[in-house]
């Protein structure tokens, strides 16, 4: 891991990232992806101050930060199976009792699974090895805990669920869809 990544992760773990990111972006001319900008706007426009939010595939907490900022009385549940990122999130949110971080890959069953960590782009890691643009990623395999959201968050009724799990979204939602007969509360 390079020096630049270590510095960036120190800033993230310290909790300074939400304040320093806009300065960094202005200095470098970088912009949020269109997808992230739309998601940020959705959070700002539709969540209430007391919303209960779930972030599945939290990575380093960029989207979770927006939820926390926009829901000052909310509760937050983050899922991140990559041990390095989980530890980073624990440090980042250690002083926020409204945030609970799980070192679990949300899935359709409880247990363990092989997880493929993309060495060059950890945000592209997942439960299956993928081919992107015709080339296989450089990955390292680790074992991770898997768990069903409805078992891990027994009695929690979320207002908002963000899922970014690189192709395993169906498996995250499978148990929830069964509970609602595949439709109903999902509005299909």
PDB file of C-alpha atoms in Angstrom:
ATOM      1  CA  UNK A   1       0.000   0.000   0.000  1.00  0.00           C
ATOM      2  CA  UNK A   2       1.432   3.332  -1.053  1.00  0.00           C
ATOM      3  CA  UNK A   3       2.109   6.366   1.083  1.00  0.00           C
ATOM      4  CA  UNK A   4      -0.687   8.325  -0.585  1.00  0.00           C
ATOM      5  CA  UNK A   5      -3.275   5.641   0.262  1.00  0.00           C
ATOM      6  CA  UNK A   6      -2.070   5.521   3.893  1.00  0.00           C
ATOM      7  CA  UNK A   7      -2.395   9.316   4.200  1.00  0.00           C
ATOM      8  CA  UNK A   8      -5.850   9.272   2.622  1.00  0.00           C
ATOM      9  CA  UNK A   9      -6.991   6.446   4.900  1.00  0.00           C
ATOM     10  CA  UNK A  10      -5.624   8.286   7.960  1.00  0.00           C
ATOM     11  CA  UNK A  11      -7.772  11.275   6.988  1.00  0.00           C
ATOM     12  CA  UNK A  12     -10.790   8.980   6.541  1.00  0.00           C
ATOM     13  CA  UNK A  13     -10.267   7.194   9.884  1.00  0.00           C
ATOM     14  CA  UNK A  14      -9.792  10.498  11.697  1.00  0.00           C
ATOM     15  CA  UNK A  15     -13.245  11.648  10.580  1.00  0.00           C
ATOM     16  CA  UNK A  16     -11.837  14.685   8.744  1.00  0.00           C
ATOM     17  CA  UNK A  17     -12.732  13.472   5.267  1.00  0.00           C
ATOM     18  CA  UNK A  18     -16.205  15.085   5.047  1.00  0.00           C
ATOM     19  CA  UNK A  19     -14.629  18.502   5.645  1.00  0.00           C
ATOM     20  CA  UNK A  20     -11.430  18.006   3.661  1.00  0.00           C
ATOM     21  CA  UNK A  21     -12.959  16.312   0.593  1.00  0.00           C
ATOM     22  CA  UNK A  22     -14.605  19.516  -0.765  1.00  0.00           C
ATOM     23  CA  UNK A  23     -11.310  21.393  -0.391  1.00  0.00           C
ATOM     24  CA  UNK A  24      -9.385  18.580  -2.095  1.00  0.00           C
ATOM     25  CA  UNK A  25     -11.907  18.411  -4.932  1.00  0.00           C
ATOM     26  CA  UNK A  26     -11.740  22.155  -5.484  1.00  0.00           C
ATOM     27  CA  UNK A  27      -7.921  22.140  -5.516  1.00  0.00           C
ATOM     28  CA  UNK A  28      -7.667  19.167  -7.872  1.00  0.00           C
ATOM     29  CA  UNK A  29     -10.709  19.879 -10.035  1.00  0.00           C
ATOM     30  CA  UNK A  30     -12.074  16.400  -9.322  1.00  0.00           C
ATOM     31  CA  UNK A  31     -15.824  15.877  -9.189  1.00  0.00           C
ATOM     32  CA  UNK A  32     -18.116  13.270  -7.702  1.00  0.00           C
ATOM     33  CA  UNK A  33     -19.296  10.622 -10.098  1.00  0.00           C
ATOM     34  CA  UNK A  34     -22.728  11.319 -11.548  1.00  0.00           C
ATOM     35  CA  UNK A  35     -24.067   8.294  -9.637  1.00  0.00           C
ATOM     36  CA  UNK A  36     -22.699   9.551  -6.283  1.00  0.00           C
ATOM     37  CA  UNK A  37     -24.047  13.052  -6.923  1.00  0.00           C
ATOM     38  CA  UNK A  38     -27.514  11.656  -7.627  1.00  0.00           C
ATOM     39  CA  UNK A  39     -27.384   9.471  -4.527  1.00  0.00           C
ATOM     40  CA  UNK A  40     -26.276  12.425  -2.371  1.00  0.00           C
ATOM     41  CA  UNK A  41     -29.206  14.474  -3.703  1.00  0.00           C
ATOM     42  CA  UNK A  42     -31.652  11.633  -3.056  1.00  0.00           C
ATOM     43  CA  UNK A  43     -30.451  11.389   0.569  1.00  0.00           C
ATOM     44  CA  UNK A  44     -30.750  15.160   1.052  1.00  0.00           C
ATOM     45  CA  UNK A  45     -34.202  15.384  -0.533  1.00  0.00           C
ATOM     46  CA  UNK A  46     -35.921  12.333   0.927  1.00  0.00           C
ATOM     47  CA  UNK A  47     -34.488  11.307   4.279  1.00  0.00           C
ATOM     48  CA  UNK A  48     -35.819  12.698   7.536  1.00  0.00           C
ATOM     49  CA  UNK A  49     -33.683  13.785  10.490  1.00  0.00           C
ATOM     50  CA  UNK A  50     -34.563  10.550  12.342  1.00  0.00           C
ATOM     51  CA  UNK A  51     -34.241   8.125   9.397  1.00  0.00           C
ATOM     52  CA  UNK A  52     -32.838   4.642   9.935  1.00  0.00           C
ATOM     53  CA  UNK A  53     -30.327   3.873   7.177  1.00  0.00           C
ATOM     54  CA  UNK A  54     -28.436   0.780   6.083  1.00  0.00           C
ATOM     55  CA  UNK A  55     -25.269   0.919   3.972  1.00  0.00           C
ATOM     56  CA  UNK A  56     -24.439  -2.481   2.475  1.00  0.00           C
ATOM     57  CA  UNK A  57     -20.997  -2.418   0.898  1.00  0.00           C
ATOM     58  CA  UNK A  58     -19.969   0.630   2.905  1.00  0.00           C
ATOM     59  CA  UNK A  59     -16.345   0.564   1.649  1.00  0.00           C
ATOM     60  CA  UNK A  60     -14.823   3.633   3.368  1.00  0.00           C
ATOM     61  CA  UNK A  61     -18.048   5.419   4.299  1.00  0.00           C
ATOM     62  CA  UNK A  62     -18.487   8.121   1.663  1.00  0.00           C
ATOM     63  CA  UNK A  63     -22.239   7.536   1.280  1.00  0.00           C
ATOM     64  CA  UNK A  64     -22.663   6.778   4.990  1.00  0.00           C
ATOM     65  CA  UNK A  65     -21.151  10.201   5.797  1.00  0.00           C
ATOM     66  CA  UNK A  66     -23.867  11.879   3.723  1.00  0.00           C
ATOM     67  CA  UNK A  67     -26.566   9.885   5.520  1.00  0.00           C
ATOM     68  CA  UNK A  68     -25.133  10.749   8.957  1.00  0.00           C
ATOM     69  CA  UNK A  69     -24.897  14.462   8.074  1.00  0.00           C
ATOM     70  CA  UNK A  70     -28.447  14.612   6.749  1.00  0.00           C
ATOM     71  CA  UNK A  71     -30.089  12.562   9.507  1.00  0.00           C
ATOM     72  CA  UNK A  72     -28.853  14.125  12.773  1.00  0.00           C
ATOM     73  CA  UNK A  73     -31.153  11.941  14.913  1.00  0.00           C
ATOM     74  CA  UNK A  74     -30.949   8.858  12.696  1.00  0.00           C
ATOM     75  CA  UNK A  75     -29.464   5.416  13.256  1.00  0.00           C
ATOM     76  CA  UNK A  76     -27.072   3.790  10.847  1.00  0.00           C
ATOM     77  CA  UNK A  77     -26.001   0.218  10.127  1.00  0.00           C
ATOM     78  CA  UNK A  78     -23.002  -0.355   7.863  1.00  0.00           C
ATOM     79  CA  UNK A  79     -21.798  -3.644   6.381  1.00  0.00           C
ATOM     80  CA  UNK A  80     -18.218  -4.042   5.158  1.00  0.00           C
ATOM     81  CA  UNK A  81     -16.585  -7.493   4.892  1.00  0.00           C
ATOM     82  CA  UNK A  82     -13.049  -6.420   3.872  1.00  0.00           C
ATOM     83  CA  UNK A  83     -11.113  -6.478   7.183  1.00  0.00           C
ATOM     84  CA  UNK A  84      -8.973  -3.411   6.392  1.00  0.00           C
ATOM     85  CA  UNK A  85     -12.014  -1.296   5.457  1.00  0.00           C
ATOM     86  CA  UNK A  86     -14.028  -2.616   8.425  1.00  0.00           C
ATOM     87  CA  UNK A  87     -11.235  -1.550  10.817  1.00  0.00           C
ATOM     88  CA  UNK A  88     -11.041   1.841   9.095  1.00  0.00           C
ATOM     89  CA  UNK A  89     -14.810   2.328   9.515  1.00  0.00           C
ATOM     90  CA  UNK A  90     -14.636   1.299  13.174  1.00  0.00           C
ATOM     91  CA  UNK A  91     -12.005   3.983  13.799  1.00  0.00           C
ATOM     92  CA  UNK A  92     -13.905   6.545  11.745  1.00  0.00           C
ATOM     93  CA  UNK A  93     -17.203   6.096  13.611  1.00  0.00           C
ATOM     94  CA  UNK A  94     -15.845   5.094  17.026  1.00  0.00           C
ATOM     95  CA  UNK A  95     -17.249   8.261  18.651  1.00  0.00           C
ATOM     96  CA  UNK A  96     -20.656   8.084  17.012  1.00  0.00           C
ATOM     97  CA  UNK A  97     -23.007   5.805  18.974  1.00  0.00           C
ATOM     98  CA  UNK A  98     -25.633   6.113  16.219  1.00  0.00           C
ATOM     99  CA  UNK A  99     -23.425   4.132  13.797  1.00  0.00           C
ATOM    100  CA  UNK A 100     -22.995   0.343  14.061  1.00  0.00           C
ATOM    101  CA  UNK A 101     -20.492  -1.282  11.713  1.00  0.00           C
ATOM    102  CA  UNK A 102     -20.664  -5.020  10.900  1.00  0.00           C
ATOM    103  CA  UNK A 103     -17.766  -7.071   9.498  1.00  0.00           C
ATOM    104  CA  UNK A 104     -20.199  -9.149   7.481  1.00  0.00           C
ATOM    105  CA  UNK A 105     -21.047  -9.568   3.804  1.00  0.00           C
ATOM    106  CA  UNK A 106     -24.818  -9.171   3.672  1.00  0.00           C
ATOM    107  CA  UNK A 107     -26.139 -12.181   1.774  1.00  0.00           C
ATOM    108  CA  UNK A 108     -29.080 -14.575   1.424  1.00  0.00           C
ATOM    109  CA  UNK A 109     -27.705 -16.993   4.017  1.00  0.00           C
ATOM    110  CA  UNK A 110     -25.713 -16.962   7.235  1.00  0.00           C
ATOM    111  CA  UNK A 111     -22.296 -18.587   7.207  1.00  0.00           C
ATOM    112  CA  UNK A 112     -18.976 -17.954   5.505  1.00  0.00           C
ATOM    113  CA  UNK A 113     -17.887 -17.447   1.924  1.00  0.00           C
ATOM    114  CA  UNK A 114     -14.847 -16.783  -0.189  1.00  0.00           C
ATOM    115  CA  UNK A 115     -14.515 -13.085  -0.943  1.00  0.00           C
ATOM    116  CA  UNK A 116     -12.366 -11.808  -3.811  1.00  0.00           C
ATOM    117  CA  UNK A 117     -10.513  -8.631  -2.807  1.00  0.00           C
ATOM    118  CA  UNK A 118      -9.453  -6.594  -5.828  1.00  0.00           C
ATOM    119  CA  UNK A 119      -5.859  -5.628  -5.037  1.00  0.00           C
ATOM    120  CA  UNK A 120      -5.836  -2.521  -7.238  1.00  0.00           C
ATOM    121  CA  UNK A 121      -9.424  -1.341  -6.692  1.00  0.00           C
ATOM    122  CA  UNK A 122     -10.887  -2.678  -3.410  1.00  0.00           C
ATOM    123  CA  UNK A 123     -14.226  -1.038  -4.210  1.00  0.00           C
ATOM    124  CA  UNK A 124     -14.652  -3.632  -6.975  1.00  0.00           C
ATOM    125  CA  UNK A 125     -14.219  -6.586  -4.609  1.00  0.00           C
ATOM    126  CA  UNK A 126     -16.987  -9.129  -4.185  1.00  0.00           C
ATOM    127  CA  UNK A 127     -18.213 -12.620  -3.494  1.00  0.00           C
ATOM    128  CA  UNK A 128     -17.428 -13.718  -7.025  1.00  0.00           C
ATOM    129  CA  UNK A 129     -14.390 -13.217  -9.202  1.00  0.00           C
ATOM    130  CA  UNK A 130     -15.311 -10.936 -12.070  1.00  0.00           C
ATOM    131  CA  UNK A 131     -13.981 -10.052 -15.475  1.00  0.00           C
ATOM    132  CA  UNK A 132     -13.949  -6.356 -16.269  1.00  0.00           C
ATOM    133  CA  UNK A 133     -13.270  -5.126 -19.799  1.00  0.00           C
ATOM    134  CA  UNK A 134     -12.090  -8.569 -20.866  1.00  0.00           C
ATOM    135  CA  UNK A 135      -9.424  -8.946 -18.163  1.00  0.00           C
ATOM    136  CA  UNK A 136      -9.583 -10.745 -14.846  1.00  0.00           C
ATOM    137  CA  UNK A 137      -8.927  -8.658 -11.773  1.00  0.00           C
ATOM    138  CA  UNK A 138      -5.847  -9.205  -9.633  1.00  0.00           C
ATOM    139  CA  UNK A 139      -7.504 -10.581  -6.519  1.00  0.00           C
ATOM    140  CA  UNK A 140      -6.652 -12.210  -3.252  1.00  0.00           C
ATOM    141  CA  UNK A 141      -9.143 -14.549  -1.661  1.00  0.00           C
ATOM    142  CA  UNK A 142     -10.214 -14.203   1.955  1.00  0.00           C
ATOM    143  CA  UNK A 143     -12.921 -15.898   4.021  1.00  0.00           C
ATOM    144  CA  UNK A 144     -15.669 -13.619   5.291  1.00  0.00           C
ATOM    145  CA  UNK A 145     -18.770 -13.992   7.416  1.00  0.00           C
ATOM    146  CA  UNK A 146     -22.068 -13.781   5.567  1.00  0.00           C
ATOM    147  CA  UNK A 147     -25.381 -12.874   7.110  1.00  0.00           C
ATOM    148  CA  UNK A 148     -28.985 -12.139   6.270  1.00  0.00           C
ATOM    149  CA  UNK A 149     -29.985  -8.523   6.877  1.00  0.00           C
ATOM    150  CA  UNK A 150     -33.244  -9.531   8.525  1.00  0.00           C
ATOM    151  CA  UNK A 151     -31.368 -11.735  11.023  1.00  0.00           C
ATOM    152  CA  UNK A 152     -28.628  -9.183  11.738  1.00  0.00           C
ATOM    153  CA  UNK A 153     -31.048  -6.291  12.137  1.00  0.00           C
ATOM    154  CA  UNK A 154     -33.884  -8.079  13.908  1.00  0.00           C
ATOM    155  CA  UNK A 155     -36.661  -5.606  14.663  1.00  0.00           C
ATOM    156  CA  UNK A 156     -35.030  -2.745  12.739  1.00  0.00           C
ATOM    157  CA  UNK A 157     -37.286  -1.090  10.179  1.00  0.00           C
ATOM    158  CA  UNK A 158     -35.096   0.858   7.761  1.00  0.00           C
ATOM    159  CA  UNK A 159     -36.156   3.983   5.916  1.00  0.00           C
ATOM    160  CA  UNK A 160     -33.320   3.717   3.395  1.00  0.00           C
ATOM    161  CA  UNK A 161     -31.030   0.918   2.203  1.00  0.00           C
ATOM    162  CA  UNK A 162     -28.050   1.587  -0.055  1.00  0.00           C
ATOM    163  CA  UNK A 163     -26.591  -1.581  -1.594  1.00  0.00           C
ATOM    164  CA  UNK A 164     -23.362  -1.605  -3.594  1.00  0.00           C
ATOM    165  CA  UNK A 165     -22.032  -5.146  -3.603  1.00  0.00           C
ATOM    166  CA  UNK A 166     -20.639  -5.631  -7.097  1.00  0.00           C
ATOM    167  CA  UNK A 167     -23.226  -7.969  -8.538  1.00  0.00           C
ATOM    168  CA  UNK A 168     -24.540  -9.710  -5.413  1.00  0.00           C
ATOM    169  CA  UNK A 169     -27.446  -7.292  -4.871  1.00  0.00           C
ATOM    170  CA  UNK A 170     -30.038  -9.987  -5.573  1.00  0.00           C
ATOM    171  CA  UNK A 171     -28.561 -12.185  -2.841  1.00  0.00           C
ATOM    172  CA  UNK A 172     -28.739  -9.323  -0.337  1.00  0.00           C
ATOM    173  CA  UNK A 173     -32.392  -8.705  -1.161  1.00  0.00           C
ATOM    174  CA  UNK A 174     -33.505 -12.339  -1.624  1.00  0.00           C
ATOM    175  CA  UNK A 175     -34.520 -12.865   2.003  1.00  0.00           C
ATOM    176  CA  UNK A 176     -36.253  -9.499   2.215  1.00  0.00           C
ATOM    177  CA  UNK A 177     -38.176 -10.226  -0.992  1.00  0.00           C
ATOM    178  CA  UNK A 178     -39.272 -13.615   0.381  1.00  0.00           C
ATOM    179  CA  UNK A 179     -40.574 -11.913   3.500  1.00  0.00           C
ATOM    180  CA  UNK A 180     -42.712  -9.616   1.349  1.00  0.00           C
ATOM    181  CA  UNK A 181     -43.636 -12.354  -1.176  1.00  0.00           C
ATOM    182  CA  UNK A 182     -41.311 -10.770  -3.695  1.00  0.00           C
ATOM    183  CA  UNK A 183     -43.381  -7.602  -4.041  1.00  0.00           C
ATOM    184  CA  UNK A 184     -45.622  -5.834  -1.555  1.00  0.00           C
ATOM    185  CA  UNK A 185     -43.485  -3.402   0.372  1.00  0.00           C
ATOM    186  CA  UNK A 186     -40.930  -3.187  -2.440  1.00  0.00           C
ATOM    187  CA  UNK A 187     -43.492  -1.557  -4.699  1.00  0.00           C
ATOM    188  CA  UNK A 188     -42.823  -3.766  -7.719  1.00  0.00           C
TER     189      UNK A 188
END
